[in-house]
Coordinates of C-alpha atoms and ligand atoms in Angstrom, one line a residue:
M1 CA -43.3 -94.4 -19.3
P2 CA -42.7 -90.8 -20.6
T3 CA -39.1 -89.8 -20.4
N4 CA -37.4 -86.3 -20.1
N5 CA -39.9 -85.3 -17.5
T6 CA -39.0 -83.4 -14.4
M7 CA -41.1 -86.0 -12.5
T8 CA -39.0 -88.9 -13.4
E9 CA -35.5 -87.4 -13.4
S10 CA -33.2 -89.8 -11.6
I11 CA -34.2 -89.5 -8.0
K12 CA -33.0 -92.1 -5.6
P13 CA -35.5 -94.4 -3.8
L14 CA -36.8 -92.3 -0.9
K15 CA -35.4 -94.3 2.0
T16 CA -31.9 -94.5 0.5
M17 CA -31.6 -90.7 0.4
T18 CA -29.1 -89.2 2.7
E19 CA -31.6 -86.5 3.7
W20 CA -34.1 -89.2 4.7
K21 CA -31.5 -91.1 6.8
L22 CA -30.5 -87.9 8.5
L23 CA -34.2 -87.4 9.5
E24 CA -34.3 -90.9 10.9
V25 CA -31.3 -90.3 13.1
H26 CA -32.6 -86.9 14.1
H27 CA -36.0 -88.4 15.0
E28 CA -34.4 -90.9 17.3
K29 CA -32.8 -87.9 19.0
I30 CA -35.7 -85.7 19.6
A31 CA -38.9 -87.9 19.3
R32 CA -39.3 -88.2 23.1
R33 CA -38.4 -84.6 24.0
P34 CA -41.5 -83.0 25.5
L35 CA -43.0 -79.9 24.1
R36 CA -42.8 -78.3 27.5
D37 CA -39.0 -78.6 27.2
F38 CA -38.9 -77.0 23.7
F39 CA -40.9 -74.1 25.0
A40 CA -38.9 -73.7 28.2
A41 CA -35.7 -73.7 26.2
D42 CA -36.7 -70.8 24.0
P43 CA -39.1 -68.2 25.4
E44 CA -39.6 -66.9 21.8
R45 CA -40.5 -70.2 20.3
G46 CA -44.2 -69.3 19.9
E47 CA -43.3 -66.4 17.6
K48 CA -40.2 -67.8 15.9
L49 CA -42.0 -71.0 14.8
A50 CA -44.8 -69.1 13.0
I51 CA -45.0 -67.7 9.5
E52 CA -47.2 -64.9 8.2
A53 CA -47.7 -64.9 4.4
A54 CA -50.4 -64.6 1.9
G55 CA -52.9 -63.5 4.5
V56 CA -52.3 -66.6 6.7
Y57 CA -50.8 -66.8 10.1
F58 CA -49.3 -70.3 10.4
D59 CA -48.2 -71.2 14.0
Y60 CA -46.3 -74.5 13.9
S61 CA -44.6 -74.0 17.3
K62 CA -46.7 -76.7 19.0
H63 CA -45.1 -79.4 16.8
R64 CA -42.5 -81.8 18.0
V65 CA -39.8 -80.2 16.0
S66 CA -36.7 -78.1 16.5
E67 CA -35.3 -75.6 14.1
E68 CA -33.0 -78.3 13.0
T69 CA -36.0 -80.6 12.1
I70 CA -37.3 -77.9 9.9
K71 CA -33.9 -77.5 8.2
L72 CA -33.7 -81.3 7.6
L73 CA -37.2 -81.4 6.2
A74 CA -36.5 -78.5 3.9
D75 CA -33.3 -80.3 2.8
L76 CA -35.4 -83.4 2.0
A77 CA -37.7 -81.2 -0.1
E78 CA -34.7 -79.7 -2.0
A79 CA -33.1 -83.1 -2.6
S80 CA -36.5 -84.5 -3.8
G81 CA -36.5 -81.9 -6.5
L82 CA -39.6 -80.2 -5.1
R83 CA -38.4 -76.8 -6.4
E84 CA -38.1 -78.0 -9.9
K85 CA -41.4 -80.0 -9.7
I86 CA -43.3 -76.9 -8.5
E87 CA -41.9 -75.0 -11.5
A88 CA -42.8 -77.9 -13.8
M89 CA -46.4 -77.8 -12.5
F90 CA -46.8 -74.0 -12.8
T91 CA -45.3 -73.9 -16.3
G92 CA -47.6 -76.6 -17.8
E93 CA -45.2 -79.5 -18.0
K94 CA -47.2 -82.8 -18.4
I95 CA -46.6 -83.9 -14.8
N96 CA -49.7 -86.1 -14.6
L97 CA -47.7 -88.9 -16.3
T98 CA -50.2 -91.7 -16.2
E99 CA -52.8 -89.6 -18.0
G100 CA -50.3 -87.6 -20.1
R101 CA -51.7 -84.2 -18.9
A102 CA -50.5 -80.9 -17.6
V103 CA -51.7 -79.9 -14.1
L104 CA -52.7 -76.3 -14.1
H105 CA -55.2 -75.4 -11.5
T106 CA -52.9 -72.5 -10.8
A107 CA -53.5 -71.1 -14.3
L108 CA -57.2 -70.8 -13.3
R109 CA -56.3 -68.0 -11.0
A110 CA -53.5 -66.4 -12.9
P111 CA -53.9 -62.7 -13.7
K112 CA -55.0 -61.7 -17.2
N113 CA -51.6 -60.7 -18.3
A114 CA -49.9 -63.9 -17.3
A115 CA -48.8 -66.5 -19.8
V116 CA -48.9 -70.3 -19.3
V117 CA -48.3 -72.3 -22.4
V118 CA -49.6 -75.8 -23.0
D119 CA -49.0 -77.5 -26.3
G120 CA -47.8 -74.2 -27.8
E121 CA -50.8 -72.2 -26.6
N122 CA -51.2 -69.6 -23.9
V123 CA -54.2 -70.9 -21.8
V124 CA -54.7 -67.8 -19.7
P125 CA -56.8 -65.9 -22.3
H126 CA -59.1 -68.9 -22.5
V127 CA -59.4 -69.0 -18.7
H128 CA -60.5 -65.4 -18.6
A129 CA -62.8 -65.7 -21.6
V130 CA -64.8 -68.4 -19.7
L131 CA -64.7 -66.4 -16.5
E132 CA -66.3 -63.5 -18.4
R133 CA -69.0 -65.7 -19.8
M134 CA -69.7 -67.1 -16.3
A135 CA -69.8 -63.6 -14.9
A136 CA -72.4 -62.4 -17.5
F137 CA -74.5 -65.4 -16.7
A138 CA -74.2 -65.1 -13.0
D139 CA -75.0 -61.3 -13.1
K140 CA -78.2 -62.1 -15.1
L141 CA -79.3 -64.6 -12.5
R142 CA -78.5 -62.4 -9.6
A143 CA -80.3 -59.5 -11.2
A144 CA -83.4 -61.7 -11.5
Q145 CA -83.2 -61.3 -15.3
W146 CA -82.8 -65.0 -16.2
K147 CA -86.4 -66.2 -16.7
G148 CA -87.6 -69.7 -16.9
H149 CA -89.6 -71.1 -19.8
T150 CA -92.9 -69.8 -18.5
G151 CA -91.5 -66.3 -17.8
K152 CA -91.0 -66.8 -14.0
T153 CA -87.7 -65.6 -12.5
I154 CA -85.2 -68.4 -11.7
K155 CA -84.8 -68.5 -7.9
N156 CA -83.4 -72.0 -7.4
I157 CA -80.1 -73.3 -8.5
V158 CA -79.5 -77.1 -8.3
N159 CA -75.9 -78.3 -9.0
I160 CA -75.7 -81.8 -10.2
G161 CA -72.2 -83.3 -10.0
I162 CA -70.2 -85.7 -8.0
G163 CA -66.6 -86.0 -6.6
G164 CA -64.6 -83.1 -7.8
S165 CA -67.6 -81.6 -9.5
D166 CA -69.5 -81.5 -6.2
L167 CA -67.3 -81.4 -3.1
G168 CA -65.5 -78.1 -3.9
P169 CA -68.7 -76.3 -5.0
V170 CA -70.7 -77.5 -1.9
M171 CA -67.8 -76.6 0.4
A172 CA -67.4 -73.1 -1.2
Y173 CA -71.2 -72.5 -1.2
E174 CA -71.5 -73.4 2.5
A175 CA -68.3 -71.5 3.4
L176 CA -69.5 -68.3 1.7
K177 CA -73.2 -68.6 2.1
N178 CA -73.2 -65.3 4.0
Y179 CA -72.2 -63.6 0.8
S180 CA -75.2 -64.9 -1.2
P181 CA -78.5 -63.2 -1.8
R182 CA -80.9 -65.2 0.3
W183 CA -83.7 -65.0 -2.2
L184 CA -81.7 -67.5 -4.3
T185 CA -81.8 -71.1 -3.1
F186 CA -78.9 -73.4 -3.8
R187 CA -79.1 -77.2 -3.6
F188 CA -76.5 -79.9 -4.5
V189 CA -77.2 -83.4 -5.8
S190 CA -74.4 -85.9 -6.1
N191 CA -75.4 -89.4 -4.9
V192 CA -77.0 -91.9 -7.3
D193 CA -79.2 -92.7 -4.3
G194 CA -82.6 -91.3 -5.4
T195 CA -83.0 -89.8 -1.9
D196 CA -80.5 -87.2 -2.8
F197 CA -82.4 -85.9 -5.8
A198 CA -85.8 -86.3 -4.2
E199 CA -84.7 -84.2 -1.2
A200 CA -82.9 -81.6 -3.3
V201 CA -86.0 -80.7 -5.3
Q202 CA -88.4 -80.8 -2.3
G203 CA -90.5 -77.7 -2.3
L204 CA -89.0 -76.3 -5.5
D205 CA -91.1 -75.0 -8.3
P206 CA -89.8 -76.4 -11.7
E207 CA -90.8 -73.1 -13.3
E208 CA -88.3 -71.3 -11.1
T209 CA -85.5 -73.9 -11.1
L210 CA -82.2 -74.1 -13.0
F211 CA -80.0 -77.2 -13.1
I212 CA -76.3 -76.9 -13.5
V213 CA -75.0 -80.3 -14.8
A214 CA -71.4 -80.2 -13.7
S215 CA -69.3 -83.0 -15.2
K216 CA -65.9 -82.8 -16.8
T217 CA -66.5 -86.0 -18.8
F218 CA -70.3 -85.8 -19.0
T219 CA -70.3 -89.6 -18.8
T220 CA -70.3 -90.1 -15.0
Q221 CA -73.0 -92.6 -14.1
E222 CA -74.3 -90.9 -11.1
T223 CA -74.4 -87.4 -12.6
M224 CA -76.0 -88.6 -15.8
A225 CA -78.7 -90.5 -13.9
N226 CA -79.4 -87.5 -11.8
A227 CA -79.4 -85.2 -14.8
E228 CA -81.9 -87.4 -16.7
T229 CA -84.1 -87.5 -13.6
A230 CA -83.9 -83.7 -13.4
R231 CA -84.8 -83.4 -17.1
D232 CA -87.9 -85.7 -16.5
W233 CA -88.8 -83.8 -13.4
A234 CA -88.6 -80.4 -15.2
L235 CA -90.4 -81.6 -18.4
K236 CA -93.2 -83.2 -16.5
A237 CA -94.2 -79.8 -15.3
L238 CA -93.0 -77.6 -18.2
K239 CA -94.3 -80.0 -20.9
D240 CA -92.1 -78.6 -23.6
K241 CA -88.6 -79.8 -24.7
A242 CA -87.8 -76.2 -25.6
A243 CA -87.8 -75.5 -21.8
I244 CA -84.5 -77.3 -21.4
A245 CA -82.6 -74.3 -22.8
R246 CA -83.9 -72.0 -20.0
H247 CA -83.6 -74.6 -17.2
F248 CA -80.4 -76.5 -17.9
V249 CA -76.8 -75.3 -18.3
A250 CA -73.7 -77.5 -18.4
V251 CA -70.1 -77.3 -17.1
S252 CA -68.0 -79.7 -19.0
T253 CA -65.0 -80.4 -21.3
N254 CA -67.2 -82.6 -23.5
A255 CA -69.3 -80.4 -25.9
A256 CA -70.5 -83.4 -27.9
K257 CA -72.1 -85.2 -24.9
V258 CA -73.6 -81.9 -23.6
E259 CA -75.3 -81.5 -27.0
D260 CA -76.5 -85.1 -27.0
F261 CA -78.2 -84.5 -23.7
G262 CA -80.1 -81.7 -25.2
I263 CA -78.4 -78.7 -23.6
D264 CA -77.6 -75.9 -26.0
T265 CA -73.8 -75.5 -26.1
A266 CA -74.4 -71.7 -25.9
N267 CA -75.3 -72.6 -22.3
M268 CA -72.2 -74.6 -21.7
F269 CA -69.2 -73.4 -19.7
G270 CA -66.0 -75.2 -20.6
F271 CA -62.7 -76.1 -19.0
W272 CA -59.8 -78.2 -20.0
D273 CA -58.2 -81.6 -19.5
W274 CA -55.4 -79.9 -17.4
V275 CA -57.9 -79.2 -14.6
G276 CA -58.2 -82.3 -12.4
G277 CA -61.7 -82.9 -10.9
R278 CA -60.6 -82.4 -7.3
Y279 CA -58.6 -79.3 -8.3
S280 CA -61.5 -77.7 -10.3
M281 CA -63.4 -75.5 -8.0
C282 CA -61.7 -72.4 -9.4
S283 CA -62.8 -73.4 -13.0
A284 CA -66.3 -73.2 -14.4
I285 CA -67.1 -76.0 -12.0
G286 CA -67.3 -73.1 -9.6
L287 CA -70.3 -71.7 -11.5
S288 CA -72.7 -72.2 -8.6
T289 CA -70.1 -70.5 -6.3
M290 CA -70.0 -67.5 -8.6
I291 CA -73.8 -67.3 -8.9
A292 CA -74.0 -67.4 -5.1
I293 CA -71.3 -64.9 -4.2
G294 CA -71.2 -62.8 -7.4
P295 CA -68.4 -62.4 -10.0
D296 CA -66.4 -59.8 -8.0
N297 CA -66.3 -62.0 -4.9
F298 CA -65.4 -65.0 -7.1
R299 CA -62.5 -63.0 -8.5
Q300 CA -61.4 -62.3 -4.9
L301 CA -61.5 -66.0 -4.2
L302 CA -59.2 -66.6 -7.3
A303 CA -56.9 -63.7 -6.2
G304 CA -56.6 -65.2 -2.7
A305 CA -55.6 -68.6 -4.2
H306 CA -53.2 -66.9 -6.6
E307 CA -51.5 -65.1 -3.7
M308 CA -50.9 -68.5 -2.0
D309 CA -49.7 -69.9 -5.3
E310 CA -47.1 -67.2 -5.6
H311 CA -46.0 -67.7 -2.0
Y312 CA -45.6 -71.4 -2.6
R313 CA -43.7 -70.9 -5.8
T314 CA -41.2 -68.3 -4.4
A315 CA -40.7 -68.7 -0.7
P316 CA -37.8 -70.8 0.6
F317 CA -39.1 -74.0 2.0
E318 CA -38.3 -73.2 5.6
R319 CA -40.6 -70.2 5.4
N320 CA -43.1 -71.7 2.9
I321 CA -46.5 -72.4 4.5
P322 CA -47.8 -75.1 2.1
A323 CA -44.4 -76.8 1.9
L324 CA -44.0 -76.8 5.7
M325 CA -47.5 -78.1 6.1
G326 CA -46.8 -81.0 3.8
L327 CA -43.4 -81.7 5.4
L328 CA -44.8 -81.7 8.9
G329 CA -47.3 -84.2 7.7
I330 CA -44.5 -86.4 6.5
W331 CA -42.6 -86.0 9.8
Y332 CA -45.5 -87.5 11.7
N333 CA -46.7 -90.0 9.0
N334 CA -43.4 -91.4 8.2
F335 CA -41.3 -91.0 11.3
F336 CA -43.8 -91.1 14.2
G337 CA -46.2 -93.5 12.5
A338 CA -49.2 -91.3 12.8
Q339 CA -52.0 -92.5 10.5
S340 CA -54.3 -89.5 10.3
V341 CA -54.8 -85.8 10.5
A342 CA -57.7 -84.1 12.2
V343 CA -58.9 -80.9 10.4
L344 CA -60.8 -78.8 12.9
P345 CA -62.3 -75.6 11.6
Y346 CA -63.5 -73.2 14.3
E347 CA -66.0 -71.7 11.9
Q348 CA -69.3 -73.3 11.3
Y349 CA -69.4 -72.1 7.7
L350 CA -66.4 -74.5 7.0
K351 CA -68.4 -77.5 8.0
R352 CA -67.9 -79.2 4.6
F353 CA -64.1 -78.3 4.5
P354 CA -62.9 -81.6 6.0
A355 CA -65.0 -83.6 3.5
Y356 CA -63.6 -81.6 0.6
L357 CA -60.1 -82.1 1.9
Q358 CA -60.6 -85.8 2.2
Q359 CA -61.0 -86.1 -1.5
L360 CA -58.2 -83.6 -2.2
A361 CA -55.7 -85.4 -0.1
M362 CA -56.7 -89.0 -0.1
E363 CA -57.6 -89.3 -3.8
S364 CA -54.4 -87.5 -4.6
N365 CA -51.9 -89.3 -2.4
G366 CA -53.6 -92.6 -1.7
K367 CA -51.2 -94.4 -3.9
R368 CA -49.0 -97.5 -3.4
V369 CA -46.5 -97.3 -6.2
T370 CA -44.0 -94.6 -7.3
L371 CA -44.4 -92.9 -10.6
D372 CA -42.0 -95.4 -12.1
G373 CA -44.0 -98.3 -10.8
R374 CA -42.1 -99.5 -7.8
P375 CA -44.1 -100.4 -4.7
V376 CA -43.4 -97.9 -2.0
D377 CA -41.7 -99.2 1.2
Y378 CA -43.1 -96.3 3.3
Q379 CA -46.5 -94.9 4.2
T380 CA -48.2 -92.5 1.8
S381 CA -51.4 -90.4 2.4
Q382 CA -52.7 -89.9 5.9
I383 CA -56.4 -90.2 6.6
Y384 CA -58.0 -86.8 6.8
W385 CA -61.1 -86.3 9.0
G386 CA -62.7 -83.7 11.1
E387 CA -65.6 -81.6 12.2
P388 CA -66.1 -78.0 13.2
G389 CA -65.2 -77.0 16.7
T390 CA -66.5 -76.7 19.3
N391 CA -68.8 -79.6 18.5
G392 CA -66.0 -82.1 18.1
Q393 CA -64.8 -81.2 21.6
H394 CA -67.9 -82.9 23.0
S395 CA -67.3 -86.0 20.9
F396 CA -64.1 -87.4 19.6
Y397 CA -61.5 -85.0 21.1
Q398 CA -61.3 -87.3 24.1
L399 CA -59.4 -89.8 21.9
I400 CA -57.0 -87.1 20.7
H401 CA -56.3 -85.9 24.2
Q402 CA -56.0 -89.2 26.1
G403 CA -56.3 -92.1 23.5
T404 CA -53.5 -94.3 22.3
K405 CA -53.2 -92.8 18.8
L406 CA -51.1 -89.8 17.8
I407 CA -53.3 -87.5 15.8
P408 CA -51.8 -84.2 14.6
C409 CA -54.4 -81.5 14.3
D410 CA -55.0 -78.5 12.1
F411 CA -56.9 -75.9 13.9
I412 CA -58.4 -73.3 11.5
A413 CA -59.8 -70.1 13.0
F414 CA -60.6 -66.4 12.1
S415 CA -59.9 -63.3 14.2
R416 CA -63.2 -61.7 13.2
P417 CA -66.5 -63.5 13.2
A418 CA -68.9 -63.8 10.4
H419 CA -71.7 -62.8 12.8
K420 CA -71.0 -60.5 15.7
L421 CA -73.2 -61.9 18.4
G422 CA -72.5 -61.0 22.0
R423 CA -69.6 -63.0 23.4
H424 CA -69.8 -65.9 20.9
H425 CA -66.6 -65.2 19.1
D426 CA -64.5 -64.8 22.2
L427 CA -65.9 -68.0 23.5
L428 CA -65.2 -69.8 20.3
M429 CA -61.6 -68.5 20.1
A430 CA -60.9 -69.2 23.7
N431 CA -61.8 -72.8 22.9
V432 CA -59.6 -73.2 19.9
F433 CA -56.6 -71.7 21.7
A434 CA -57.3 -73.8 24.8
Q435 CA -57.5 -77.1 22.8
A436 CA -54.1 -76.5 21.2
E437 CA -52.6 -75.6 24.5
A438 CA -54.1 -78.6 26.3
L439 CA -53.0 -81.0 23.6
A440 CA -49.5 -79.7 23.6
F441 CA -48.8 -79.3 27.3
G442 CA -51.3 -81.6 29.0
K443 CA -51.5 -81.9 32.7
T444 CA -49.1 -83.8 34.9
A445 CA -49.6 -86.0 37.9
E446 CA -47.8 -83.4 40.0
E447 CA -50.1 -80.7 39.0
L448 CA -53.1 -82.8 39.8
K449 CA -51.6 -83.8 43.2
A450 CA -51.1 -80.2 44.0
E451 CA -54.7 -79.6 43.2
G452 CA -55.6 -82.2 45.8
V453 CA -56.9 -84.8 43.3
K454 CA -57.1 -88.3 45.0
D455 CA -54.3 -90.6 44.1
W456 CA -56.4 -93.3 42.5
L457 CA -58.0 -90.7 40.1
I458 CA -54.7 -89.2 39.0
P459 CA -54.0 -91.7 36.1
H460 CA -57.4 -91.0 34.7
K461 CA -57.1 -87.2 34.9
T462 CA -53.5 -87.0 33.6
F463 CA -53.0 -85.6 30.2
E464 CA -49.7 -86.6 28.6
G465 CA -49.5 -83.7 26.3
D466 CA -47.2 -83.7 23.3
R467 CA -50.1 -83.9 20.9
P468 CA -49.0 -81.8 18.0
S469 CA -51.1 -79.2 16.3
T470 CA -50.9 -76.3 13.8
T471 CA -53.0 -73.2 14.4
I472 CA -53.9 -71.5 11.1
L473 CA -55.3 -68.1 11.8
L474 CA -56.8 -65.8 9.2
D475 CA -58.5 -62.4 9.7
E476 CA -62.0 -63.3 8.4
L477 CA -63.7 -65.9 6.3
T478 CA -63.9 -63.9 3.1
P479 CA -63.8 -65.3 -0.5
A480 CA -60.1 -64.4 -0.7
A481 CA -59.4 -66.2 2.6
L482 CA -61.2 -69.3 1.3
G483 CA -59.0 -69.1 -1.9
R484 CA -55.9 -69.0 0.3
L485 CA -56.9 -72.0 2.4
V486 CA -57.8 -74.1 -0.7
A487 CA -54.5 -73.3 -2.4
L488 CA -52.6 -73.9 0.9
Y489 CA -54.0 -77.5 1.2
E490 CA -53.6 -78.2 -2.6
H491 CA -49.9 -77.3 -2.4
A492 CA -49.4 -79.2 0.9
V493 CA -50.8 -82.3 -0.8
F494 CA -48.5 -81.7 -3.8
T495 CA -45.5 -81.3 -1.6
Q496 CA -46.2 -84.7 0.0
G497 CA -46.9 -86.4 -3.3
M498 CA -43.5 -85.2 -4.6
I499 CA -41.6 -86.4 -1.6
W500 CA -43.3 -89.8 -1.7
Q501 CA -42.4 -89.9 -5.4
I502 CA -46.0 -90.9 -6.3
G503 CA -48.5 -89.4 -8.9
P504 CA -51.0 -87.2 -7.1
F505 CA -53.1 -86.4 -10.2
D506 CA -54.6 -89.7 -11.3
Q507 CA -57.2 -91.9 -9.5
W508 CA -57.1 -95.3 -11.0
G509 CA -58.2 -96.7 -7.7
V510 CA -61.8 -95.6 -8.3
E511 CA -62.1 -97.5 -11.6
L512 CA -62.5 -101.2 -10.6
G513 CA -65.6 -100.6 -8.6
K514 CA -67.1 -98.6 -11.5
V515 CA -66.5 -101.5 -13.9
L516 CA -67.9 -104.1 -11.6
A517 CA -71.0 -102.0 -10.9
G518 CA -71.5 -101.7 -14.6
R519 CA -71.5 -105.5 -14.8
I520 CA -73.9 -105.9 -11.9
V521 CA -76.6 -103.4 -13.1
P522 CA -78.0 -105.7 -15.9
E523 CA -78.0 -108.6 -13.5
L524 CA -80.2 -106.6 -11.1
E525 CA -82.4 -105.5 -13.9
A526 CA -82.7 -108.8 -15.8
K527 CA -86.3 -110.1 -16.2
T528 CA -85.2 -113.7 -15.8
E529 CA -82.9 -115.2 -13.3
P530 CA -79.3 -114.2 -14.4
D531 CA -76.5 -116.6 -14.6
L532 CA -74.3 -115.2 -11.8
K533 CA -70.6 -115.8 -12.0
H534 CA -69.3 -113.8 -9.1
D535 CA -67.9 -115.1 -5.8
S536 CA -70.5 -116.9 -3.6
S537 CA -70.9 -113.9 -1.4
T538 CA -71.7 -111.5 -4.2
N539 CA -74.0 -114.1 -5.9
A540 CA -76.0 -114.6 -2.7
L541 CA -76.3 -110.8 -2.1
I542 CA -77.6 -110.3 -5.6
R543 CA -80.1 -113.1 -5.3
R544 CA -81.4 -111.9 -2.0
Y545 CA -81.8 -108.4 -3.3
R546 CA -83.7 -109.7 -6.4
E547 CA -86.0 -111.7 -4.2
R548 CA -86.8 -109.1 -1.7
R549 CA -86.9 -105.7 -3.4
Ligands
G6Q1 C1 -61.5 -86.1 -9.1 C2 -62.0 -87.3 -9.7 C3 -63.5 -87.5 -9.5 C4 -64.3 -86.7 -10.5 C5 -65.8 -87.3 -10.5 C6 -66.7 -86.6 -11.4 O1 -60.4 -85.7 -9.1 O2 -61.6 -87.3 -11.0 O3 -63.9 -87.2 -8.2 O4 -64.3 -85.4 -10.2 O5 -65.7 -88.7 -10.8 O6 -66.3 -86.6 -12.7 P1 -66.9 -85.8 -13.8 O7 -66.7 -84.4 -13.5 O8 -66.3 -86.2 -15.1 O9 -68.4 -86.1 -13.8

């Protein structure tokens, strides 16, 4: 294991830390105190337990916490070396220990005059050089000046990528669709299931279609299969290999593989090993986003993220939005035993935000050993899930209100609508405020009785309340606002990983399945009956598939 690293400096096992034990004692004391009580005791709680920074209003007053809880959580963060670890990340220390890499998604949105040194080199000028090349390319496309092989204007952009090379770009495109010129069509292909490709190119004219092959490694099975199918699809119509140069560009760190595929490296946009897949939407992986919203708006997105980065790096933990978001997650996950977090955007354009967040949080913190290899004796990442409001209210909210599970919620909303349409926005916002209110304060048997509800119905109609939630309010869903939100969650995830003493930047857990699939492919494709050596279940499934396909 690497030594002399801020990540491995002698930190005591989490549960033996004084700060942890104090939180356990404190939890015993306040866990059963109703939120109604907290609010009655302090008429200003709703304003006191809220932070406004980096363009985000973060109301955490409807959490089962006192000011002392926040202090104790902040103490835990300090004692865990979070301050030093944030600095280590921002300054390019190789904190991704198991892969020996720096972790510098923050450098992707650093201003031009900043300096972040990795292996003796300032990476910021490289970041800006790529951004400028991306901008020149995006401008050309947006000005209808990028022509296909037969001279027709490119109107369709198909991004091929998976995981980190897909979820961020899809989410950002959907979130900021309203900023894109509608004569350009954007589609995204990720799944190796042929349905994904077939549907993505439905109705598209190959002469007007450009593929972005987005893959950090340029070896990912799904992406390469889709890219090859795309090449066949394009060449079938264009009938000339020279067409590839006008219809394919690549985003990758692997120039050799890009060249092997047949893409001119002049049409390749690079990034670096210090950008993790799920942290890459601010890098060239965001090329589709930049084409959709334009270079200036893309820079706004980066500026918004940078604003949140600076807030995270400098604000004291008790007033630090990402740190608090992470710590509140720990409070419920590790002290109340809550297993999940519901992310509920009251903005239809954020419909893919929960899916994006699932990878960010669960691939980062879904780990069972500490950085120095000890099995953890506490819970790590929560399960993230969610759907936009108000739709979810007519489906799974029942369980959050009256079920047996404790599910802390993140409500995300905007003061100004993307579309001013009659009363729609007031109705939407009334719902988000009402849900947080209902979850927190519920409805008591006495209140129901006073309303004349029959005795036998009272248990069914009672809402216990004390369901915690955060309300995250921004002014408007702009590119900058999206950047702020993304950085907020990235840093909340980092905060938790650091407290849990795990490594948030690797993903060894996705490897085994890939290796096994690689072994099974030739067994499925074999002309003669293969000699299967799996367990009896896998053998039988393979045989049945071969017989019936
Ligand atoms: C993300 C993961 C993973 C990765 C994909 C795609 O953090 O590493 O989701 O982004 O496996 O990888 P490539 O970009 O190399 O194709």
